[in-house]
Every structure is written in structure tokens, then in C-alpha cells.
Amino acid sequence: MSDIPTILYVDDDDNDVMLLKHALRCAKLLFDVQVVNDPEAASAYLNGQGIYANRELHPMPRLVLLDLKMPRMHGLEVLLWIRNQPRFAQLVVIVLTASNHIPEINRAYELGANSYLIKPVELGELVGIVRGMSAYWLAVREKPAAKIS
Amino acid sequence: MTLPRFPSGSSTDLIRAHRNENRRWPVSDERVLVLTAAKEEADFFRAALAERGLKFFACAGMEDLCRGIKEGAGMAIVAAESLADSCGELLATVLAEQSSWSDFPLVVLADGGEEQETVWSRWEELGPVGNVRILARPMRAPIAMGVVQAALQSRRRQYEVRDQLLEQERHEKAAREAEERLRLTFESAKDYAILSLDLQGRVTTWSAGAEQIFGYSEQEILGREVAVLFTPEDRKAGVPEKEMGRAAKAGVAEDDRWHLCKDGRRFFASGMMRPILDGPEKVCGFTKVARDITWRKQAKENLEKERNFSNAAINSLPGIFYVLDEQGRMLRWNENLERVSGYSALEIAGMHPLDFVIEEHRPLIGQKITEVFRSGEVMVEADLRCKNGSRIPYLFTGKRFATEETPWLVGMGMDIKAQKKVERELRKLHALAERRVAELDAVIESMPDAVYIGTEKGITKCNANALKMLGVASLEDLNARIGESGVKFAVRWLNGQPLKTEEFQFVRALHGELTIEDIIVRKADTGEDVYLRAASAPVMQGGRIVGVVAINSDMTERMKAKEAQANLAAIVEFSTDAIIGKNLEGIITSWNVSAERIFGYRAEEVIGHPIEILLPPDRLSEEADIMARLRRGERTEHFESVRVAKGGRNIQVSLTISPIKNASGNIIGVSKIARDITEHKQAEESIKAARDQISRHALELEKRVTERTASLRQSVQSLEGVLYHVAHDLRAPLRAMQGFTTILLNEYAPKLDEKGEDYAQRVSTSASRMDTLIQDLLRYGRLAHTPLSLVAVNLNQELEVVQGRLAEKIRNKGAVISVESPLPEVWADPVVLDEILSNLLKNALTFVAPGVQPKIHIRAEPAGPGLVRIWMEDNGVGIGAEHHERIFRVFERLQIEDVYTGTGIGLALVRKGMERMGGRSGVESKAGEGSRFWLELPTMQRMNE
């Protein structure tokens, strides 16, 4: 198993995926970012089913970044599913979405989200967000080389 | 040698003293004068005399010898040859001149035979000079010395005679002097009569003093019997003879008695008669010395009298009396001291004043005694200590007085046992009185009424209720208002007529009147009227009015109650409902006019009768039910039933039945209100029909409203859906635009020229701006549709939160924000209010002319009942009056984008939010003069009402 922490990013928007990866690069953070584009794929990945059966290629993530508004299934349903699986109890789930709708934020926390982040328009802000997120949630597993200077 | 100084003493003593002093004669008196021309003769005597310890004196010639004789010598040895011619005569002359006692021994040295005769004849020639011996030559020492010794011995005898003569002479002189002194004394002792008598009692000497005292001259009295000087009584009693007898026998007779003067006057003489002794035991006469001491006797008598008088006086003193000196000796005291202390006079004489007081008071008394001698007068209380150990409280006085430098203390002591007892009693009485006063005070204070005690001078005591009832602060205040100028309280009779001074209950009580009356008094502090029942009574002491006690009861409540009762009675009486009172047994006790009207019975017809007369036969049990409910404490209200009127007519009634309770809450009766609803019942039927119709309409209406609401809710929900999608989906492409242009600008900059970079920049800026617009729109949309929850919001806290959030912007702009605290609590949705305040503050910070420091002032003011207007005043660019309404619309912007940033949503949000919270908003401003935005919100106060 690699020492690089794995992040599972669940989002249907390729632009946002690209931008996040760019932001991680900008922040000089070394992560294995695994991306799935819909909730079904997310559960398959976490369960290690189908194409995700090989854990060498698709390691168990330390952290899940979860978009909310996705086709066919809402992100909160994924969150609910994760929180109902005792084996994922340690899994950090962070909501990363465009919506700042208060009821949605409250609901996410009620269902057990570790954090709720709003996708910023400014790229710079996104860099700041991933830095903070990494420092807070993944610091323990970070490699010395990947440490923020 | 001086004459001895012997003013007294016998002559024998005198001689003895002299002898003692002169046991040896002077050396010169024993010397042996030797006159001879033959040296060997002179040497012979020198040696022989020296051998016998005798003094040798060689004379140069006859003159020398004569001088030696005059100067003093034991004897002389003269060679016969030296007596020749004038020398012999000279010697004869010297010897002839010698003192009567002296017979100077002379030894003439002559050759034997013829020459001795010559010597004798020559000696005869020279005259009668004896004590001459002839020593024949040649001399032999033993004979010569025998002659010399014999001569010297005779000389010594002469010396003894000389000394005796001298002694005698001296003694005689002293006697003469003594006699002279005596005579002078005798003559000058004018105060004393000195006389002497012979054995027959005849006067033999008479002094000048005697003449002065007795009046007889010396000539008159000498030779007369001394008895003439005695009083006839004494003469008759043989006193003169007895006196002489006593004197002769005892050596002295005192003689203190009355004597008689020549003129018959009597005087008291103190005298002494002594015998004149002519040899031992042999009386040859008498001397009598007498002194007139009449004055002394009289003084003594006076003194005696005085003493008796003062003794009587001091013994009659009620207390003890004493005189002490500074050493604390008891000099005088009265019998009381002896009696009280139990000490005898003898004991007292030896006691110290401190012995008369108890141990613990001694220092005090000692100090007080000292004080008397120092400062003159003192009074002190101490316990007298008696001989038997008992103690008595005493008041001691002391006063200093002095006779001829000697100070005394004279003082008295009074038994204050009784006084002490009285004092104790008085103290007890006083304590009792104080307790009584305290009790009285307590009684007065505990009384629910106002109580005043006073005299014609004013109120001397009153309780707190009195002050409260009259509305005055203190007793002084009260008295000041009553004062001379008359009562300053508006005191009126119940009819409103003010009381005249003489009508006051207090004043009348002072004149003995007892009053109980009702008055109205205006309270001094609040000015409200109180009804008082004023009772006043005089305080009598020994048949005299010494004061007044007044008690005022506050009748205001009772009067009000009475009024209320009257009102109530009127209400009851004139109520359109029948109001019937009955007791627990169901007997009617009261009956109003309407009862009469409704039921047809007059009050006097029904009062005292059972209530059952009003009940239809089939409803008799109803009454029992009602009573049972009442006893359980339940009221029966609007109970519709049927009752029977006079004449048997049935009446539809609505009954309200309530218990009548006495003061302690026990039910003592029942009040029954009966309303005739016969007509009402009929009206009710038609109302019911109308109501049914209305309710049908209402149901229909309600249904319609529900439908509308549902559709409205649906559209709101769909709008929310739209908003959500807008928020999410519309912004996703924006993020992409923004994100990638940023990457473009950052990472591909070298491949872009200036123009390309500018375009990319424009894409980025536009994307950002659109995002802001979307977000503002979303906020507006949500504000317009989200349900609000209004709660109490502390404006101060809220403003702090908002300022905190905008802290960076405030700091960057260097803005000064002042808040006039405290701001009120308002009724608002915190989220919405936060949004509104944020927007206004942001605007105020934003729309400021370049270079101007933003100054923002926030304050609140009441804006009508329960409303508050919050003002936010800035020194910004201001807004022209024509724009004042426009700016509150969505997307209305006045400023050009380059200068001021904004989406044009902010004030629309403010207006919408305020409207939704039931408030208002607005602005007062002129272009260039700053703006004053205001918000009007309900305050908490209003909500609480």
C-alpha cells in the first residue's frame, strides 16, 4: 500500500475535478485523487466492486470529497449510505458543493458530514480550502515531503 | 583674771570654781628675788634654790628688787649692804605700800654679831615693816634653805588670804548686782503686785506693780495687815492666815482668788505666796506675788461658755461633726460621731479620719482630705465604718479654715442611707416609668390607627401610622404644620366645609371635650384625601387637663367600600336581571326590582319564603343539584331552565348561581341571577338559522383559501427549486470559466500576449461578477420566501457581530463607527436583520468620496408606540431626493461600476427584509451631504403588551 493518502472525489463536473486537482498541485499537496462521477460509482468504489475491486489501483480512501447535486442520486444519499456502514466509521467525508442553501448545510451535518465546503469561484480560494482541509483532516498521514512549507 | 560671770548660783560654788581654776599660783609669785653684791652669794642661792626646785631671780639693784616685788614674788633675799642709804628707804616704802593681806617676807644677809644689830636698828629706822629675818653669814645651805622655805610658806598663806579677799570682794559685787537687778525687776514689774509680809501678816515691802494693781501707795500700806487686800468673805474665812500657814508649811501656796482694791473693786488674782527663810526652816516673813487675771478668767469663762455653746450646737447637729488638722488628728467631734461609730471619745482622739471609713473608700477619702486642705471645700460620699464593723453610707463634707497659719478641716457627715434608699426607689420608679413609656410607645406603634399625644404646645408623640396617614416626614414636620399659624393640613368635614381652629378635635379635647367624628384630611405629601375617624380625649391628671390623646382611623378604604357597596346595591337594584339572594336553607333573603318585574312578586311577598315557590313542580330537584354543586365550590353559569312567575306563567330563564361567602370564606348564602330569556330564546332561533348560512359560506371560503394557499405554496416551492438550481447549476460554468482563466493567466502567461492576457482577465472578472450577482439574487429570493422566525434581538449585540464580520473592511477604510448605547431590543429575525445591517453598513463604508474617512453613527429613537427607529448616518456621497425610492429596487444602481462596486441588490434586500419583519425602511439624504438610513421595527416592549 502506498504512503500517499487517497482521496475519493465524487463529482459529476469534470471542470471541478480538474480545478481541484490543479488546486492540490498548487498547494503542493501529494494525494492519490481517485475520481468517480456519480454516487453509484462512489459506493462501488468504497465497496471494492467491479472495476474497483483491485485495491492496489483503487486504494481505500482516507477521505471522501462529496458533491451534492449529481445525476440520479443526491450526494446526501451517498453520505447517509456511508454513515450507515460501520466499517466506514473512520472515513472522513467532506461535502464540497456549490450550494450554500442553509437547510442543505444543516442536513449534511445532521447526516454526519465532517465538514461542508462551498466551491469557490476564485481558484485561489480553492487552493486555500484544500490546504486547510489537508492540514486539518490528513495531517497525521501526511508524508514529510508533502508537508506544507 | 576676770570676774566670774555668775548670774546665779551660790557663793560657795563661786569660790570652788575659783579654786579649781587656780590651784597653782603663778610662777612669778614664788620666785625668790636675790640682791647681793657678792657673786659667790648669788651663785650660792642660785645653786641651792635650783636644787630645791625654786625659782631664783637675781636683782641688779634695789630698784630692780622693788620692781620685782611689785610684779610679784615669793620672797626677797637682800644683802645687808644693799639696805644702806636710800636703798633701804626705797624698800621700806615699797613694803609699806603693799596690800593689806601682804606681808612680804624678807631675808637679810648679814655677818654675825654686830652687823646683825645694825641691820635691826637700820630696820627700825625704816619703819614698821615686819616679816624680816636675818640670815647670818657665812651661810650654810640647810639653814639658808630652811629660812627660805619658811619665808615662802608664810608667803603662801598670804596668798590664800589674798585670794579669799578677792573672792569675797567678787561675791559681794555679784550680790550687789543681783540685788540691783531684783530691785529693777521688782520696780518695773508693773503687772505684778510684789509684796512681802512679816510673820504677823503686815506688809513690809510694796512694789510699784502692787501699787498699780491694788491702788495703795507704799506709805499707805506699809505696816498694815495684808488682810485688807482680801475680800471680806475670805477674811472672815481666815484665808490670809491659812495662806501663810500653807506657804510656811509647803514652801509655796497658790493664791488664785478674788482680791480687793483700795477703791473696793474686786479683781481676780493669780498669785503665789512663799516663805522668806532666815536660815533653814526658819520663816521670817512671806513674799506674795499676784497678778490680775480677771480678763483671763473672764476670757476663760467666755471660752467655756463659747465651748458649751458650740458643744451644744455641734451636738445638736443631726449628723456627725469633726475637726481635723492637716496631720489627720481628730481635734473635735460631736457626740453623734461617738454614738454612730461606737467608738469612745478616748478612742476617737487616737484615731485617724480614715479609720472611720471602709477600706475601699480610704484612698478616696485620703485624697479628698488633701483636696480640702489645698482647695478649701469638698463633699464626698463614702461608707462610714463603725466599730462593730457595720457600714453606713454617708455624705461627708469638709471645709478648710485657718487660724494663724494653721489650717483645719471642719466638716460634717450625713447619714444618706435613707437618701440612698430613696435614690434606689427613684431609680426603680424611673426605670418603671421608662418601661411604661416604652410599652406605651410599643402600644402606640402597634396600633393600626394614627395615634397622637400632645399638649396645648403641640404634638409630643405620635406613631409611624400618624406620619404616614398625614403624609409628613417627622414629628417636627407635623408640629411645624400645626404651628401657631394654624393647621396647614386641609381638614374638612365630610360635607367639604373646612374645620375652624376651635372645631379641631384636638383643640376641643384640650378643653375637656371627648369627640369621635369623621373628617377628611388632605395628605401633605401626595395631596390625596383620606377619610379619618378622629377620636380625641383629654388626658386628666389630678383633675386637670394635662394633654390630649387623639386616635385617627383611616376610613378611606371603608368609605370606598361603602361607596362600592352603594354602587353595587344600585347595580343590583337596577340590574335588568332578577337578582335573588337566599340562604343555605333556600329561604329568599333579597329581591331586586327586576325580580319583581320578571316574577311578578313584590319583595315583601317573597322575602322569608322558600325559593321553591319559583320552581315548576317537575324541576324541584334542580335546586338541590345546584346547591350540591355550590357546596363543592362550583358556580353555575348561564344554566338555562324554566321558572314559574306569580300566577303560574312559565318563564325561560338563564341562571347564574354563585355562593355568597363571608369574610372567612364560608358559604353563607347564594346569589341567584336570573335572566328572562323567553324573548332571547325566540331570537336565538332565527340567529341560529342565519349563523348556519354564514358558516356554510365560511366553509366554502376556507376551502378556497386552502386551495389558493396550496397552489401558492407549490409555486413558492417551485421557485425555491428554481433558485436552488440556479445556485448550483448556473454557478458551475462560472467556476469553470473563472478557474481556467486563472490557470491560463498563471501558467500560460508566457504564451499570451498583452491583449490575450487582458481578454482572459476580462473573462475572469465577468465570471466573478456574475457569481456575485447570482448570489445576491439568491439571497434576495430566499429572503422573500423563507419563513421567518421573529424573536427578541439585542441590537447592540447584533451590531457588534456585524462589525466583527466587516472588521477588515472597516480597518482598511479607517472608518469610525459610533453607536449610541444602549439600543433597544427589537422584534426581528436575526438572520434577516443581520443581512440588513450588513448591507447598510457595507454601503456606508463603500459610498464615500475618495480620501474621506467614513464616519458612521448609529442611534435609535422611539417612533410611535412600541416602535423604534434605528438611524445609520454616514458622511458618504449622499443620494439625491429623486432617487430615494428607486434605490430600494432590485438592480438599481446609481454609481458607475468603475468607482463603486455593488450589485444593486443590497438596498432591495434591506427593504424586502424590513417589510417581511413588519417594519419599514427609508433614507434621508442629499447628494454630497451624507445619508441617513433608517429602519423602523417593533420593540420588545410592544410585543410584551
Short mmCIF file of C-alpha atoms in Angstrom, two decimals, chain A residues 13-16 18-19 22 26 67-69 74 97-102 104 118-124, chain B residues 720 724-725 727-729 731-736 738-740 742-743 746-747 764 767-768 771 775 778 782:
data_model
loop_
_atom_site.label_atom_id
_atom_site.label_comp_id
_atom_site.label_asym_id
_atom_site.label_seq_id
_atom_site.Cartn_x
_atom_site.Cartn_y
_atom_site.Cartn_z
CA ASP A 13 -18.44 18.01 -13.13
CA ASP A 14 -15.16 17.35 -14.92
CA ASN A 15 -14.26 21.02 -14.72
CA ASP A 16 -14.46 20.97 -10.98
CA MET A 18 -9.71 19.39 -12.94
CA LEU A 19 -9.76 22.52 -10.89
CA HIS A 22 -4.95 21.84 -10.03
CA CYS A 26 -0.80 24.49 -6.47
CA ASP A 67 -20.52 16.87 -4.34
CA LEU A 68 -24.23 17.07 -3.63
CA LYS A 69 -26.03 17.80 -6.85
CA HIS A 74 -28.14 13.19 -4.36
CA THR A 97 -20.57 21.74 -3.30
CA ALA A 98 -21.76 24.93 -4.95
CA SER A 99 -24.88 25.19 -2.82
CA ASN A 100 -24.93 27.47 0.20
CA HIS A 101 -28.53 26.62 0.92
CA ILE A 102 -28.82 26.67 4.68
CA GLU A 104 -28.87 21.62 2.93
CA ILE A 118 -18.57 25.59 -0.73
CA LYS A 119 -16.93 25.54 -4.10
CA PRO A 120 -15.47 28.97 -4.61
CA VAL A 121 -15.40 30.75 -7.90
CA GLU A 122 -11.88 32.01 -7.36
CA LEU A 123 -9.21 29.37 -7.94
CA GLY A 124 -7.07 30.96 -5.27
CA GLU B 720 -37.19 27.55 -4.35
CA TYR B 724 -31.55 26.04 -5.91
CA HIS B 725 -30.85 25.02 -9.44
CA ALA B 727 -27.43 28.47 -7.37
CA HIS B 728 -25.91 25.19 -8.25
CA ASP B 729 -26.05 24.83 -11.95
CA ARG B 731 -22.56 28.80 -10.95
CA ALA B 732 -20.81 25.62 -12.12
CA PRO B 733 -19.90 27.02 -15.54
CA LEU B 734 -18.86 30.24 -13.88
CA ARG B 735 -16.45 28.35 -11.66
CA ALA B 736 -15.02 26.65 -14.71
CA GLN B 738 -13.06 31.58 -13.58
CA GLY B 739 -10.87 28.63 -12.68
CA PHE B 740 -9.48 28.02 -16.12
CA THR B 742 -6.93 31.85 -13.71
CA ILE B 743 -4.87 28.84 -14.74
CA ASN B 746 -0.97 31.91 -14.15
CA GLU B 747 0.52 29.07 -16.06
CA SER B 764 -12.32 36.12 -15.13
CA ALA B 767 -17.33 35.44 -14.22
CA SER B 768 -16.67 36.71 -10.70
CA ASP B 771 -21.23 34.89 -9.47
CA GLN B 775 -25.50 35.02 -5.07
CA LEU B 778 -30.33 34.05 -4.43
CA ARG B 782 -34.55 33.44 -0.21
#
